[in-house]
């Protein structure tokens, strides 16, 4: 549900997602969760390190304008750590 997603990622603000308050589904009744740091995932998958968590945050960010595209994700430094060729 949207509340589970916001609990993990944080409730978007007008600063993090301009225009979000104008969406038909938006209500100010949503709980105000702070931005998430994916601490639980970091604890479960320690091998991701800071680079992997950063990549994950950029892939799942709620604002689609700020979210990584697949092409940008392929260029992320995380993949270079494991010898995976990054695309141009």
mmCIF file of C-alpha atoms in Angstrom:
data_model
loop_
_atom_site.group_PDB
_atom_site.id
_atom_site.type_symbol
_atom_site.label_atom_id
_atom_site.label_comp_id
_atom_site.label_asym_id
_atom_site.label_seq_id
_atom_site.Cartn_x
_atom_site.Cartn_y
_atom_site.Cartn_z
ATOM 1 C CA UNK A 1 0.000 0.000 0.000
ATOM 2 C CA UNK A 2 0.996 3.627 -0.319
ATOM 3 C CA UNK A 3 1.423 3.913 3.458
ATOM 4 C CA UNK A 4 3.920 1.026 3.529
ATOM 5 C CA UNK A 5 5.894 2.665 0.743
ATOM 6 C CA UNK A 6 5.912 6.027 2.509
ATOM 7 C CA UNK A 7 6.898 4.362 5.773
ATOM 8 C CA UNK A 8 9.971 2.963 4.016
ATOM 9 C CA UNK A 9 10.858 5.999 1.877
ATOM 10 C CA UNK A 10 9.387 8.843 3.904
ATOM 11 C CA UNK A 11 6.295 10.892 3.198
ATOM 12 C CA UNK A 12 6.992 13.126 0.204
ATOM 13 C CA UNK A 13 6.948 16.876 0.708
ATOM 14 C CA UNK A 14 6.383 19.647 -1.803
ATOM 15 C CA UNK A 15 10.159 20.076 -1.811
ATOM 16 C CA UNK A 16 10.922 16.407 -2.563
ATOM 17 C CA UNK A 17 8.004 15.984 -5.000
ATOM 18 C CA UNK A 18 6.658 19.312 -6.292
ATOM 19 C CA UNK A 19 2.944 19.161 -7.069
ATOM 20 C CA UNK A 20 2.254 16.001 -5.069
ATOM 21 C CA UNK A 21 -0.454 17.738 -3.004
ATOM 22 C CA UNK A 22 -2.493 18.291 -6.189
ATOM 23 C CA UNK A 23 -2.795 14.561 -6.953
ATOM 24 C CA UNK A 24 -6.317 13.181 -6.719
ATOM 25 C CA UNK A 25 -5.192 10.483 -4.276
ATOM 26 C CA UNK A 26 -3.245 12.853 -2.028
ATOM 27 C CA UNK A 27 -4.532 13.723 1.429
ATOM 28 C CA UNK A 28 -2.893 15.601 4.260
ATOM 29 C CA UNK A 29 -4.196 12.813 6.492
ATOM 30 C CA UNK A 30 -1.219 10.631 5.476
ATOM 31 C CA UNK A 31 1.170 10.069 8.384
ATOM 32 C CA UNK A 32 4.307 12.186 8.134
ATOM 33 C CA UNK A 33 7.198 9.727 8.071
ATOM 34 C CA UNK A 34 10.761 11.055 7.910
ATOM 35 C CA UNK A 35 12.873 10.247 4.848
ATOM 36 C CA UNK A 36 13.945 6.621 5.053
ATOM 37 C CA UNK A 37 17.515 5.474 5.018
ATOM 38 C CA UNK A 38 16.722 1.846 4.162
ATOM 39 C CA UNK A 39 18.325 0.822 7.469
ATOM 40 C CA UNK A 40 16.576 -2.559 7.529
ATOM 41 C CA UNK A 41 17.777 -3.413 4.031
ATOM 42 C CA UNK A 42 21.277 -2.204 4.894
ATOM 43 C CA UNK A 43 21.312 -4.531 7.927
ATOM 44 C CA UNK A 44 20.033 -7.533 5.974
ATOM 45 C CA UNK A 45 22.218 -7.032 2.890
ATOM 46 C CA UNK A 46 25.453 -5.567 4.225
ATOM 47 C CA UNK A 47 27.280 -6.432 1.008
ATOM 48 C CA UNK A 48 25.394 -3.621 -0.752
ATOM 49 C CA UNK A 49 27.429 -1.057 1.162
ATOM 50 C CA UNK A 50 26.818 2.662 0.844
ATOM 51 C CA UNK A 51 27.024 2.524 -2.952
ATOM 52 C CA UNK A 52 24.347 -0.157 -3.253
ATOM 53 C CA UNK A 53 22.016 1.625 -0.850
ATOM 54 C CA UNK A 54 22.504 4.860 -2.790
ATOM 55 C CA UNK A 55 21.633 3.098 -6.057
ATOM 56 C CA UNK A 56 18.564 1.514 -4.478
ATOM 57 C CA UNK A 57 17.377 4.854 -3.089
ATOM 58 C CA UNK A 58 17.716 6.455 -6.519
ATOM 59 C CA UNK A 59 15.789 3.630 -8.191
ATOM 60 C CA UNK A 60 12.836 3.649 -5.789
ATOM 61 C CA UNK A 61 12.534 7.384 -5.049
ATOM 62 C CA UNK A 62 8.863 8.373 -5.150
ATOM 63 C CA UNK A 63 9.198 11.451 -7.381
ATOM 64 C CA UNK A 64 9.334 10.070 -10.937
ATOM 65 C CA UNK A 65 11.147 13.195 -12.167
ATOM 66 C CA UNK A 66 14.000 12.533 -9.722
ATOM 67 C CA UNK A 67 14.000 8.718 -10.048
ATOM 68 C CA UNK A 68 16.817 7.034 -11.968
ATOM 69 C CA UNK A 69 15.990 5.922 -15.447
ATOM 70 C CA UNK A 70 17.253 2.474 -16.388
ATOM 71 C CA UNK A 71 20.036 4.062 -18.428
ATOM 72 C CA UNK A 72 21.165 6.233 -15.529
ATOM 73 C CA UNK A 73 21.012 3.265 -13.162
ATOM 74 C CA UNK A 74 23.282 1.283 -15.500
ATOM 75 C CA UNK A 75 25.884 4.050 -15.214
ATOM 76 C CA UNK A 76 25.845 4.096 -11.403
ATOM 77 C CA UNK A 77 29.264 3.627 -9.757
ATOM 78 C CA UNK A 78 27.912 0.637 -7.784
ATOM 79 C CA UNK A 79 28.247 -1.623 -10.809
ATOM 80 C CA UNK A 80 31.882 -0.656 -11.302
ATOM 81 C CA UNK A 81 32.676 -2.047 -7.863
ATOM 82 C CA UNK A 82 31.962 -5.556 -9.092
ATOM 83 C CA UNK A 83 33.574 -5.336 -12.507
ATOM 84 C CA UNK A 84 30.239 -5.063 -14.261
ATOM 85 C CA UNK A 85 30.737 -2.936 -17.365
ATOM 86 C CA UNK A 86 28.722 0.265 -17.246
ATOM 87 C CA UNK A 87 26.988 1.432 -20.378
ATOM 88 C CA UNK A 88 27.883 4.726 -22.000
#
